[in-house]
């Protein structure tokens, strides 16, 4: 393992946990695992953190299988068991198949994500977890801001900590300060497995389009991306418009 990549991810993760008080002693945390580098990195870091800090919490990793052929649920279970000594719970669904069927009149990604999120909340309640950890990183949060602004006309994004259902659950994002490139280097250094996403819409989402736009705006300049991210918490309402009607 690259000592630098681990320290960099650990430092950024520690900062956001401290800034938003994400994890407390006795927490039982459902960890959403997709098989990608982000969720694997999150689960690995949360498990590793337990070995060196005085705060004790429990992890319940969960993978929601969308039902496509060529799934990797069993391989993912084996990795969690072998590498982290954690038992990955798998929920087999038909969410992805239904979302891409003729009976669905909505965007397939929207319907699939909505159903997956609903199952995650249901599973959190079944397993007694009040917190749900998701692997969204700094780039995800910035891209979500642009997606909402461009496609819904609303300036909003994901927060590192968001209470849901009147505080019954709290979604936490411990990787919120971590750059995607840093996570990519960490995953390579850790030799995480690379699972192929079987979703037919995996390469044609709105997020991918926005990712290319953000990459064009920053042009690889980390300072610009950091300033864009920092601006999400520094909004001068004196220089913003009041809500307007529909523009033509």
PDB file of N, CA, C and O in Angstrom, residues 130 163-170:
ATOM      1  N   UNK A 130     -28.972   3.470  12.419  1.00  0.00           N
ATOM      2  CA  UNK A 130     -29.510   4.828  12.353  1.00  0.00           C
ATOM      3  C   UNK A 130     -28.699   5.709  11.406  1.00  0.00           C
ATOM      4  O   UNK A 130     -29.133   6.801  11.043  1.00  0.00           O
ATOM      5  N   UNK A 163     -29.956  14.550   7.602  1.00  0.00           N
ATOM      6  CA  UNK A 163     -30.971  13.815   8.347  1.00  0.00           C
ATOM      7  C   UNK A 163     -32.177  13.554   7.440  1.00  0.00           C
ATOM      8  O   UNK A 163     -32.577  14.416   6.667  1.00  0.00           O
ATOM      9  N   UNK A 164     -32.732  12.363   7.566  1.00  0.00           N
ATOM     10  CA  UNK A 164     -33.863  11.952   6.757  1.00  0.00           C
ATOM     11  C   UNK A 164     -34.984  11.450   7.650  1.00  0.00           C
ATOM     12  O   UNK A 164     -34.736  10.917   8.735  1.00  0.00           O
ATOM     13  N   UNK A 165     -36.217  11.610   7.183  1.00  0.00           N
ATOM     14  CA  UNK A 165     -37.400  11.121   7.892  1.00  0.00           C
ATOM     15  C   UNK A 165     -37.427  11.629   9.339  1.00  0.00           C
ATOM     16  O   UNK A 165     -37.500  10.852  10.297  1.00  0.00           O
ATOM     17  N   UNK A 166     -37.341  12.968   9.463  1.00  0.00           N
ATOM     18  CA  UNK A 166     -37.409  13.632  10.768  1.00  0.00           C
ATOM     19  C   UNK A 166     -36.336  13.134  11.732  1.00  0.00           C
ATOM     20  O   UNK A 166     -36.569  13.013  12.944  1.00  0.00           O
ATOM     21  N   UNK A 167     -35.155  12.845  11.198  1.00  0.00           N
ATOM     22  CA  UNK A 167     -34.028  12.454  12.033  1.00  0.00           C
ATOM     23  C   UNK A 167     -33.939  10.976  12.346  1.00  0.00           C
ATOM     24  O   UNK A 167     -33.053  10.556  13.099  1.00  0.00           O
ATOM     25  N   UNK A 168     -34.836  10.174  11.782  1.00  0.00           N
ATOM     26  CA  UNK A 168     -34.791   8.729  12.039  1.00  0.00           C
ATOM     27  C   UNK A 168     -33.500   8.129  11.511  1.00  0.00           C
ATOM     28  O   UNK A 168     -32.916   7.230  12.125  1.00  0.00           O
ATOM     29  N   UNK A 169     -33.056   8.614  10.346  1.00  0.00           N
ATOM     30  CA  UNK A 169     -31.801   8.161   9.754  1.00  0.00           C
ATOM     31  C   UNK A 169     -30.942   9.381   9.419  1.00  0.00           C
ATOM     32  O   UNK A 169     -31.468  10.462   9.166  1.00  0.00           O
ATOM     33  N   UNK A 170     -29.641   9.174   9.428  1.00  0.00           N
ATOM     34  CA  UNK A 170     -28.713  10.209   8.983  1.00  0.00           C
ATOM     35  C   UNK A 170     -27.810   9.615   7.910  1.00  0.00           C
ATOM     36  O   UNK A 170     -27.135   8.608   8.158  1.00  0.00           O
TER      37      UNK A 170
END
